[in-house]
Coordinates of C-alpha atoms in Angstrom, one line a residue:
Chain A
M7 CA 0.0 0.0 0.0
S8 CA 1.5 3.3 -1.1
G9 CA 0.1 5.0 2.0
S10 CA 3.1 3.7 3.9
A11 CA 5.2 6.5 2.5
L12 CA 2.6 9.0 3.8
E13 CA 2.3 10.3 7.2
L14 CA -0.1 8.1 9.2
P15 CA -2.9 9.8 11.1
S16 CA -2.2 10.2 14.8
S17 CA -4.3 10.8 17.8
A18 CA -2.4 14.1 18.3
L19 CA -4.8 15.5 15.7
E20 CA -7.9 17.0 17.2
D21 CA -10.3 15.0 15.0
W22 CA -8.4 11.8 15.9
R23 CA -8.1 12.3 19.6
Y24 CA -10.1 9.2 20.5
V25 CA -8.4 6.9 18.0
D26 CA -5.6 4.6 19.1
C27 CA -3.8 4.5 15.8
R28 CA -1.3 1.8 16.7
P29 CA -3.2 -1.0 14.8
L30 CA -2.8 1.2 11.7
A31 CA 0.9 0.9 11.5
A32 CA 0.8 -2.8 12.4
S33 CA -1.8 -3.9 9.9
P34 CA -0.6 -5.6 6.7
A35 CA -0.8 -4.0 3.2
S36 CA -3.5 -5.7 1.1
Q37 CA -4.8 -6.0 -2.3
A38 CA -6.5 -3.1 -4.1
T39 CA -10.2 -2.4 -4.3
V40 CA -11.7 -2.6 -7.8
L41 CA -13.6 0.7 -8.4
P42 CA -16.4 1.4 -10.9
G43 CA -16.4 4.3 -13.3
R44 CA -13.7 6.1 -15.3
P45 CA -10.3 7.3 -14.2
C46 CA -10.5 10.8 -12.9
A47 CA -8.0 13.6 -12.6
A48 CA -6.8 14.6 -9.2
D49 CA -8.1 18.2 -9.6
A50 CA -11.7 16.8 -9.9
F51 CA -11.5 16.2 -6.1
P52 CA -11.7 18.9 -3.5
E53 CA -8.6 19.7 -1.6
P54 CA -7.8 17.2 1.1
S55 CA -9.2 18.3 4.5
D56 CA -8.5 15.2 6.5
A57 CA -5.7 12.7 7.1
T58 CA -7.8 9.9 5.6
H59 CA -8.6 11.9 2.6
R60 CA -4.9 12.7 1.9
W61 CA -4.1 9.1 2.3
A62 CA -6.9 7.9 0.1
L63 CA -5.9 10.2 -2.7
A64 CA -2.6 8.5 -2.9
G65 CA -4.4 5.5 -4.5
E66 CA -6.7 5.1 -7.5
R67 CA -9.2 7.8 -8.3
R68 CA -12.3 7.3 -10.3
A69 CA -15.6 9.0 -11.1
V70 CA -18.9 7.4 -11.8
Q71 CA -22.4 8.6 -12.9
P72 CA -24.3 5.4 -12.1
D73 CA -27.0 4.4 -14.6
C74 CA -28.6 1.8 -12.2
G75 CA -30.4 1.9 -8.9
Q76 CA -27.8 0.0 -6.9
L77 CA -24.0 -0.1 -6.7
L78 CA -22.2 -2.7 -4.7
L79 CA -18.6 -2.1 -3.8
E80 CA -16.3 -4.5 -2.1
D81 CA -13.6 -2.8 -0.2
R82 CA -10.7 -5.2 -0.7
G83 CA -8.1 -2.8 0.8
G84 CA -5.7 -0.2 -0.5
C85 CA -6.3 3.5 -1.0
W86 CA -9.1 4.6 -3.1
A87 CA -11.1 7.7 -4.0
L88 CA -14.5 7.7 -5.8
L89 CA -16.6 10.5 -7.0
V90 CA -20.3 9.7 -7.5
E91 CA -22.6 12.1 -9.3
L92 CA -26.4 11.7 -9.3
A93 CA -28.6 13.3 -11.9
P94 CA -31.7 15.2 -10.9
R95 CA -34.3 12.9 -9.3
Q96 CA -32.0 9.9 -9.7
R97 CA -32.1 7.3 -6.9
L98 CA -29.1 5.2 -5.9
R99 CA -28.4 2.7 -3.2
L100 CA -24.6 2.2 -2.6
C101 CA -23.5 -0.7 -0.4
V102 CA -20.0 -1.1 0.7
R103 CA -18.8 -4.3 2.3
R104 CA -15.4 -5.2 3.6
H105 CA -13.6 -8.2 2.0
P106 CA -12.3 -10.8 4.6
A107 CA -8.8 -10.4 3.2
A108 CA -8.8 -6.6 3.2
G109 CA -5.9 -5.8 5.6
R110 CA -6.2 -2.1 5.6
S111 CA -7.9 0.5 3.4
A112 CA -8.3 4.3 3.3
S113 CA -11.2 5.5 1.3
W114 CA -12.6 8.7 0.2
L115 CA -16.0 8.9 -1.3
H116 CA -17.6 12.1 -2.5
C117 CA -21.2 12.2 -3.7
R118 CA -22.9 15.1 -5.5
L119 CA -26.6 14.9 -5.4
A120 CA -28.5 17.0 -7.9
A121 CA -31.9 18.4 -7.2
G122 CA -34.5 15.9 -6.0
S123 CA -32.1 12.9 -6.1
C124 CA -31.9 10.3 -3.4
L125 CA -28.9 8.4 -2.1
E126 CA -28.7 5.6 0.4
I127 CA -25.3 4.4 1.6
R128 CA -24.9 1.4 3.8
D129 CA -21.3 0.7 4.9
E130 CA -20.9 -2.6 6.7
H131 CA -17.9 -4.0 8.4
E132 CA -18.5 -7.4 9.9
Q133 CA -15.2 -9.1 9.1
P134 CA -13.1 -10.1 12.1
L135 CA -9.9 -8.3 11.0
G136 CA -9.0 -5.2 9.0
V137 CA -8.2 -1.6 9.6
H138 CA -10.4 0.8 7.6
L139 CA -10.3 4.5 7.5
A140 CA -13.0 6.3 5.5
A141 CA -13.8 9.9 4.8
W142 CA -17.1 10.2 2.9
S143 CA -19.0 13.3 2.0
V144 CA -22.2 14.2 0.4
E145 CA -23.3 17.5 -1.2
L146 CA -27.0 17.9 -1.5
A147 CA -28.9 20.3 -3.8
S148 CA -32.5 21.3 -3.3
D149 CA -34.9 18.5 -2.2
A150 CA -32.1 15.9 -2.4
T151 CA -32.1 13.4 0.4
C152 CA -29.4 11.1 1.7
A153 CA -29.3 8.3 4.3
L154 CA -25.9 7.3 5.5
G155 CA -25.8 4.1 7.5
V156 CA -22.7 2.7 9.1
V157 CA -22.6 -0.8 10.7
Q158 CA -19.5 -1.5 12.7
R159 CA -19.4 -5.0 14.1
G160 CA -15.9 -6.2 13.2
G161 CA -12.4 -5.0 12.3
L162 CA -9.5 -4.1 14.5
L163 CA -9.9 -0.4 13.9
Q164 CA -12.3 1.6 11.8
R165 CA -12.9 5.2 11.6
Q166 CA -15.6 6.7 9.5
R167 CA -15.9 10.4 8.8
L168 CA -19.2 11.4 7.3
D169 CA -19.8 14.8 6.0
A170 CA -23.2 16.0 4.8
Q171 CA -23.6 19.5 3.3
L172 CA -27.1 20.7 2.9
L173 CA -26.6 23.3 0.3
A174 CA -30.2 24.1 -0.9
P175 CA -33.7 24.3 0.5
G176 CA -35.5 21.0 1.1
A177 CA -32.3 19.0 1.4
E178 CA -32.4 16.3 4.1
A179 CA -29.7 14.1 5.5
R180 CA -29.9 11.1 7.9
V181 CA -26.9 9.5 9.5
V182 CA -27.3 6.2 11.4
R183 CA -24.6 4.3 13.2
L184 CA -24.9 0.9 14.7
A185 CA -21.8 -0.5 16.4
A186 CA -21.5 -3.8 18.4
L187 CA -17.9 -4.4 19.3
D188 CA -16.0 -6.9 21.4
G189 CA -12.4 -7.9 22.1
A190 CA -10.0 -5.0 21.6
R191 CA -11.9 -3.6 18.6
Q192 CA -12.1 0.1 18.0
A193 CA -14.7 1.9 15.9
H194 CA -15.1 5.6 15.6
L195 CA -17.6 7.9 13.9
L196 CA -17.0 11.5 13.1
A197 CA -20.2 13.1 11.7
R198 CA -20.3 16.6 10.3
V199 CA -23.6 18.0 9.1
T200 CA -23.7 21.5 7.7
H201 CA -26.9 23.4 7.1
A202 CA -25.8 26.0 4.7
V203 CA -29.4 27.3 4.0
G204 CA -32.9 26.6 5.3
P205 CA -35.3 25.0 5.3
T206 CA -33.2 21.9 5.6
R207 CA -33.4 18.9 7.9
S208 CA -30.9 16.5 9.4
R209 CA -31.0 13.5 11.8
Q210 CA -28.1 11.7 13.4
L211 CA -28.6 8.6 15.5
A212 CA -25.7 6.6 16.9
K213 CA -25.9 3.5 19.0
A214 CA -22.9 1.5 20.1
V215 CA -22.6 -1.5 22.4
L216 CA -19.1 -2.3 23.8
A217 CA -18.0 -5.6 25.4
D218 CA -14.6 -6.6 26.7
A219 CA -12.0 -3.9 26.1
A220 CA -13.7 -2.4 23.0
R221 CA -13.5 1.3 22.3
S222 CA -15.8 3.6 20.5
S223 CA -16.2 7.3 19.9
F224 CA -18.8 9.5 18.4
D225 CA -17.8 13.0 17.5
G226 CA -20.7 14.8 16.0
L227 CA -21.2 18.3 14.9
I228 CA -24.3 20.1 13.6
R229 CA -23.3 23.3 12.0
V230 CA -26.0 25.9 11.0
L231 CA -24.5 28.7 8.9
P232 CA -25.6 32.3 9.2
G233 CA -28.9 32.8 7.3
A234 CA -29.8 29.1 7.4
D235 CA -33.1 29.9 9.1
G236 CA -35.6 27.0 9.1
S237 CA -33.0 24.4 9.7
D238 CA -34.1 21.4 11.7
A239 CA -31.4 19.3 13.2
L240 CA -31.3 16.5 15.8
Q241 CA -28.4 14.5 17.0
R242 CA -28.5 11.6 19.4
D243 CA -25.6 9.3 20.5
H244 CA -26.0 6.4 22.9
H245 CA -23.3 4.1 24.2
L246 CA -23.9 0.9 26.2
L247 CA -20.9 -0.5 28.1
L248 CA -21.0 -4.2 29.0
S249 CA -17.6 -4.4 30.6
P250 CA -15.6 -2.2 32.9
Q251 CA -12.7 -2.3 30.4
A252 CA -14.8 -0.9 27.6
R253 CA -14.3 2.7 26.8
A254 CA -16.7 5.2 25.1
D255 CA -16.2 8.8 24.2
S256 CA -18.9 11.1 23.1
R257 CA -18.6 14.6 21.8
P258 CA -21.8 16.1 20.6
Q259 CA -21.5 19.6 19.3
L260 CA -23.7 22.4 18.0
D261 CA -22.5 25.4 16.2
V262 CA -25.6 27.5 15.3
R263 CA -25.2 30.8 13.7
A264 CA -28.9 31.4 12.6
D265 CA -31.9 32.5 14.7
E266 CA -34.9 30.5 13.5
V267 CA -33.6 27.1 14.0
Q268 CA -34.5 23.8 15.7
A269 CA -31.4 22.1 16.8
A270 CA -30.9 19.6 19.6
H271 CA -28.5 16.9 20.7
G272 CA -28.3 14.3 23.4
A273 CA -25.7 11.8 24.4
T274 CA -25.6 9.0 27.0
I275 CA -23.0 6.5 28.1
G276 CA -24.5 3.8 30.4
R277 CA -24.5 0.3 31.5
L278 CA -27.2 -2.4 31.4
D279 CA -30.0 -1.5 33.8
A280 CA -29.7 -3.9 36.8
E281 CA -33.4 -3.8 37.6
E282 CA -34.4 -4.6 34.0
Q283 CA -31.9 -7.5 34.0
L284 CA -33.3 -8.8 37.3
Y285 CA -36.9 -8.5 36.1
L286 CA -36.1 -10.7 33.1
R287 CA -34.3 -13.2 35.3
Q288 CA -37.4 -13.2 37.6
R289 CA -39.3 -14.3 34.5
G290 CA -37.0 -17.2 33.8
L291 CA -34.4 -15.8 31.4
P292 CA -30.8 -16.8 32.2
V293 CA -28.3 -14.0 32.8
A294 CA -26.7 -14.2 29.3
E295 CA -30.1 -14.4 27.5
A296 CA -31.4 -11.4 29.5
E297 CA -28.3 -9.4 28.5
R298 CA -28.7 -10.4 24.8
L299 CA -32.3 -9.3 24.9
L300 CA -31.5 -5.9 26.5
V301 CA -28.7 -5.3 24.0
A302 CA -30.9 -6.1 21.1
A303 CA -33.5 -3.7 22.5
F304 CA -30.9 -1.0 22.8
L305 CA -29.8 -1.4 19.2
A306 CA -33.3 -1.9 17.8
E307 CA -33.9 1.8 17.1
A308 CA -30.7 2.1 15.1
E309 CA -31.3 -1.2 13.3
E310 CA -34.7 0.0 12.1
A311 CA -33.4 3.4 11.1
L312 CA -30.5 2.0 9.0
P313 CA -30.9 2.5 5.2
Chain B
M30 CA -46.1 -31.4 52.9
S31 CA -47.3 -28.1 51.5
L32 CA -46.4 -27.0 48.0
L33 CA -44.9 -23.7 49.4
E34 CA -43.3 -23.9 52.8
I35 CA -41.8 -20.9 54.4
A36 CA -40.3 -21.6 57.8
D37 CA -38.8 -19.0 60.2
L38 CA -37.9 -16.7 57.3
S39 CA -36.0 -13.5 58.2
V40 CA -35.1 -10.9 55.7
A41 CA -32.9 -7.8 55.9
V42 CA -32.5 -4.8 53.6
A43 CA -29.3 -2.8 54.1
G44 CA -28.9 -4.4 57.6
R45 CA -32.4 -3.6 58.7
T46 CA -34.8 -6.5 59.4
V47 CA -38.0 -6.3 57.4
I48 CA -39.3 -9.8 57.8
E49 CA -38.9 -11.6 61.1
R50 CA -39.3 -15.4 61.6
L51 CA -42.2 -15.7 59.2
S52 CA -43.7 -19.1 58.7
L53 CA -46.3 -19.9 56.1
A54 CA -47.4 -23.2 54.5
V55 CA -49.5 -23.1 51.4
P56 CA -50.8 -26.5 50.3
A57 CA -51.5 -27.3 46.7
G58 CA -55.0 -26.3 45.6
S59 CA -55.3 -23.5 48.1
L60 CA -55.2 -19.7 47.9
H61 CA -53.8 -17.7 50.8
A62 CA -54.0 -14.0 51.3
V63 CA -51.3 -12.0 53.1
M64 CA -52.6 -8.6 54.3
G65 CA -51.1 -5.8 56.2
P66 CA -50.7 -2.1 56.4
N67 CA -48.2 -0.1 54.4
G68 CA -44.6 -0.8 55.3
S69 CA -45.5 -4.1 57.1
G70 CA -43.1 -6.1 54.9
K71 CA -45.5 -7.6 52.3
S72 CA -43.5 -6.5 49.3
S73 CA -40.3 -7.4 51.1
L74 CA -41.6 -11.0 51.3
A75 CA -42.4 -11.0 47.6
K76 CA -39.0 -9.6 46.7
A77 CA -37.1 -12.0 48.9
L78 CA -39.0 -15.0 47.4
A79 CA -38.2 -13.7 43.9
G80 CA -34.5 -13.5 44.7
H81 CA -33.9 -9.7 44.7
P82 CA -30.3 -9.3 45.7
A83 CA -31.0 -6.3 48.0
Y84 CA -33.3 -8.5 50.2
A85 CA -30.9 -10.7 52.1
V86 CA -32.3 -13.8 53.8
T87 CA -30.8 -13.9 57.2
G88 CA -32.5 -17.0 58.5
G89 CA -35.1 -19.7 57.8
S90 CA -36.0 -21.7 54.7
V91 CA -38.3 -21.7 51.8
R92 CA -39.2 -24.9 50.0
L93 CA -41.2 -25.3 46.8
A94 CA -42.4 -28.9 46.3
G95 CA -39.6 -29.8 48.7
R96 CA -36.8 -27.9 46.8
D97 CA -34.7 -25.4 48.6
L98 CA -35.7 -22.2 46.8
L99 CA -33.2 -20.0 48.6
A100 CA -30.3 -21.9 47.1
L101 CA -31.5 -21.1 43.6
A102 CA -30.8 -18.1 41.3
P103 CA -33.8 -15.9 40.5
E104 CA -34.3 -17.6 37.1
E105 CA -33.9 -21.1 38.6
R106 CA -36.7 -20.3 41.0
V107 CA -38.9 -19.6 38.0
H108 CA -37.8 -22.9 36.4
A109 CA -38.7 -24.6 39.7
G110 CA -42.2 -23.4 39.4
L111 CA -42.3 -20.0 41.2
F112 CA -43.9 -16.8 39.8
V113 CA -43.8 -13.5 41.7
G114 CA -46.1 -10.8 40.2
M115 CA -44.5 -7.5 41.1
Q116 CA -46.2 -4.5 42.7
Y117 CA -44.3 -2.2 40.4
P118 CA -43.3 -4.2 37.3
T119 CA -40.1 -3.0 35.7
E120 CA -40.4 -1.2 32.3
V121 CA -38.1 -2.7 29.7
P122 CA -38.3 -0.4 26.7
G123 CA -37.5 -1.8 23.3
V124 CA -38.4 -5.4 24.2
N125 CA -41.5 -6.8 22.5
N126 CA -43.9 -8.3 25.0
G127 CA -44.9 -11.2 22.8
E128 CA -41.4 -12.2 21.9
F129 CA -40.3 -11.8 25.6
L130 CA -43.1 -14.1 26.7
R131 CA -42.0 -16.8 24.2
L132 CA -38.3 -16.5 25.3
A133 CA -39.4 -16.7 29.0
A134 CA -41.6 -19.8 28.3
N135 CA -38.9 -21.4 26.3
A136 CA -36.3 -20.7 29.1
V137 CA -38.5 -22.6 31.5
R138 CA -39.1 -25.5 29.1
R139 CA -35.3 -25.7 28.3
A140 CA -34.6 -25.9 32.0
R141 CA -37.1 -28.7 32.4
G142 CA -35.6 -30.6 29.4
L143 CA -38.5 -29.9 27.1
P144 CA -38.2 -28.8 23.5
E145 CA -38.5 -25.1 22.8
R146 CA -41.5 -23.8 21.0
T147 CA -41.2 -22.0 17.6
P148 CA -43.0 -18.7 17.1
S149 CA -45.8 -20.5 15.2
E150 CA -46.1 -23.2 17.9
F151 CA -46.2 -20.5 20.6
A152 CA -48.7 -18.2 18.9
P153 CA -51.9 -20.2 19.7
L154 CA -50.7 -20.7 23.3
L155 CA -50.2 -17.0 23.7
A156 CA -53.6 -16.4 22.2
A157 CA -55.1 -18.8 24.8
A158 CA -53.2 -17.1 27.6
L159 CA -54.4 -13.6 26.5
Q160 CA -58.0 -14.9 26.6
A161 CA -57.7 -16.7 29.9
S162 CA -56.0 -13.8 31.6
E163 CA -58.5 -11.4 30.0
A164 CA -55.6 -9.2 28.9
P165 CA -56.2 -6.8 26.0
E166 CA -55.3 -8.4 22.7
D167 CA -52.7 -5.8 21.7
F168 CA -50.6 -6.8 24.7
A169 CA -48.6 -9.2 22.5
Q170 CA -47.5 -6.3 20.3
R171 CA -46.7 -3.9 23.1
Q172 CA -43.3 -3.2 24.7
L173 CA -42.6 -5.0 27.9
N174 CA -44.4 -2.8 30.5
A175 CA -42.9 0.4 28.8
G176 CA -45.6 2.8 27.8
M177 CA -48.2 0.9 29.8
S178 CA -50.3 2.4 32.6
G179 CA -49.9 1.1 36.1
G180 CA -53.0 -1.0 35.7
Q181 CA -51.9 -2.4 32.4
K182 CA -48.6 -3.5 33.9
K183 CA -50.5 -5.5 36.5
R184 CA -52.6 -7.1 33.9
N185 CA -49.4 -7.9 32.0
E186 CA -48.1 -9.7 35.1
I187 CA -51.3 -11.9 35.1
L188 CA -50.7 -12.6 31.4
Q189 CA -47.2 -13.7 32.2
M190 CA -48.4 -16.0 34.9
F191 CA -50.7 -17.7 32.4
V192 CA -47.9 -18.1 29.9
L193 CA -45.3 -19.4 32.4
E194 CA -47.8 -21.7 34.3
P195 CA -46.1 -21.7 37.7
S196 CA -47.2 -24.1 40.4
V197 CA -46.8 -21.4 43.0
A198 CA -47.8 -17.8 42.2
V199 CA -47.2 -14.9 44.6
L200 CA -49.0 -11.8 43.4
D201 CA -47.9 -8.6 45.1
E202 CA -50.7 -6.0 45.2
T203 CA -51.9 -7.0 41.8
D204 CA -55.2 -5.1 42.6
S205 CA -53.6 -1.7 43.4
G206 CA -53.8 0.7 40.5
L207 CA -56.7 -1.1 38.9
D208 CA -60.1 0.3 38.2
I209 CA -63.2 -1.6 39.3
D210 CA -63.8 -3.4 36.0
A211 CA -60.1 -4.4 35.8
I212 CA -60.2 -5.7 39.4
K213 CA -63.1 -7.9 38.4
A214 CA -61.3 -9.1 35.3
V215 CA -58.1 -9.9 37.3
A216 CA -60.2 -11.7 40.0
R217 CA -61.8 -13.9 37.3
A218 CA -58.4 -14.6 35.9
I219 CA -57.0 -15.6 39.3
N220 CA -60.0 -17.8 39.9
A221 CA -59.5 -19.4 36.6
Y222 CA -55.8 -20.1 37.4
R223 CA -56.7 -22.0 40.6
R224 CA -56.1 -25.7 40.3
A225 CA -55.7 -28.7 42.6
D226 CA -51.9 -28.8 41.8
R227 CA -51.3 -25.1 42.2
A228 CA -50.9 -22.8 45.2
L229 CA -51.5 -19.0 45.2
V230 CA -50.5 -16.3 47.6
L231 CA -52.2 -12.9 47.1
I232 CA -50.6 -10.0 48.9
T233 CA -52.9 -7.0 49.3
H234 CA -53.9 -4.3 51.7
F235 CA -57.4 -3.9 50.5
P236 CA -60.0 -6.6 51.3
R237 CA -62.0 -5.8 48.1
L238 CA -60.1 -8.3 45.9
L239 CA -60.8 -11.0 48.5
E240 CA -64.6 -10.5 48.1
L241 CA -64.1 -11.6 44.5
V242 CA -61.4 -14.3 45.1
Q243 CA -62.3 -16.4 48.1
P244 CA -59.1 -17.1 50.1
D245 CA -58.7 -20.4 52.0
R246 CA -56.6 -18.6 54.6
V247 CA -55.9 -15.0 55.5
H248 CA -52.7 -13.9 57.3
V249 CA -52.0 -10.5 58.8
L250 CA -48.5 -9.2 58.5
V251 CA -47.5 -6.2 60.8
G252 CA -44.0 -5.0 61.4
G253 CA -42.5 -7.9 59.5
R254 CA -44.2 -10.6 61.6
L255 CA -47.3 -12.7 61.0
V256 CA -49.6 -11.6 63.9
A257 CA -52.8 -13.4 63.0
S258 CA -54.1 -16.1 60.7
G259 CA -57.7 -17.1 60.0
D260 CA -60.2 -17.9 57.4
A261 CA -61.9 -15.6 54.9
A262 CA -63.9 -14.0 57.8
L263 CA -60.6 -12.4 59.0
A264 CA -60.5 -10.3 55.9
A265 CA -64.0 -9.0 56.6
R266 CA -63.0 -8.1 60.1
L267 CA -60.0 -6.2 58.9
E268 CA -62.3 -4.3 56.5
A269 CA -64.4 -3.3 59.5
E270 CA -61.7 -2.7 62.1
G271 CA -58.5 -1.9 60.3
Y272 CA -55.0 -3.0 61.3
E273 CA -54.7 -0.9 64.4
R274 CA -55.5 -3.6 66.9
F275 CA -52.6 -5.7 65.6
R276 CA -50.0 -3.1 66.1
A277 CA -47.8 -3.6 69.1

């Protein structure tokens, strides 16, 4: 992987403060991801604003204007950057899965949504190994909608940066994260939603369950720019810790520069409710089954909201 | 030997004795009522029987069909045939009531070496339990106690009893928080549950329920001790005289 010549991200960076980057240096190089579309010049991409982005741009760059409703992408590793453009009122579902042999990857995905178009992204990592960094962004024109879903169940280390820019009235973005981690796995989500104008709407929902010595962070920002009156934004982050060694960090942020705005956030980090667990046991469920049921109940809302 | 035998039971919460040397034998086929004023230890008895970790048994024994109940974990007590209906059932948001009932019934079956029931095998049994317990039909689709009113939670406890089919059921103030129609429905359900091979203990501080469910024995609990026992007429006397004369 050519990224080895580049500077690795480090937790000294503000946006990487919760990430233990050590597995990154230790993970093996892997095969390259096969990308759809045509080769694309470097200047077609915005300037790198993030360590992942810089890293990803060192690999293959392609652009695609999909002519079908669904695009499946298997992340086999390496550095890659993909530009996706949707025509007005076009609908696309993009699914990204990690290949079992993908050692490490750094990806950058940028989607431009024309008026009235609709994009669903579902990024799933359920492989036992792998180190994956992703910086994905979406620009939405008027009445465009996107739903960005991240499922983090595997991998040694994964960090997803999701950036949604609501650039015109009627645009709507939904970010959903579901993480269930055990062992020494780490998963991080950095979500940035910008309301550049109003009326626009955004929803962020993150739920993570951590067992053993797993680590997770949610770093979410709602930014409402001056004049973006009529913006409606909500962000919720909930962590459930199943072990005393598990660690969760939550950083919900609001930066609101307009007056007529609805913006709210909420974050919790908690443990299983002892009374709930006892009640289930007093109805015959063994401890482990009661715990499974409560974990499933905790995740159910995110499960249902995932695209 | 009685189906439920409580002998010299003492219970403490945070070092304070709440039940003192309580003995109670409930034979199969009978229904006993435990009555007492607020704070007399009625709920402490129920919680100790159900295995609540904050209610420490400091003396005595409890046997269910001869088995040492106190040696068992809370879920094992259920597998042994005990059901304790709570005064304030815990809300468990996000857990579907119907699915929970199937898991609970299967946990009991598994512990008894019986095959588990699939959702399609369980559905008619749940429908029958809903009918027998007179629970509203939508209870199977609700969340487990979350979003239910106080009265609905109590009726959900009765539904759970019908699904789990315990041989010994202890119902802690199932009548409180219920309107008159609901009390009548719960009384009918309790009467329907009575059987020659089952024992029931109703904990209550209002005699009203006992006009609808005829108890074989009535016990009065005051200050953590059983101070009187008698037949159903004792409940009527309590209605007229109150608990004052039993206080030390």
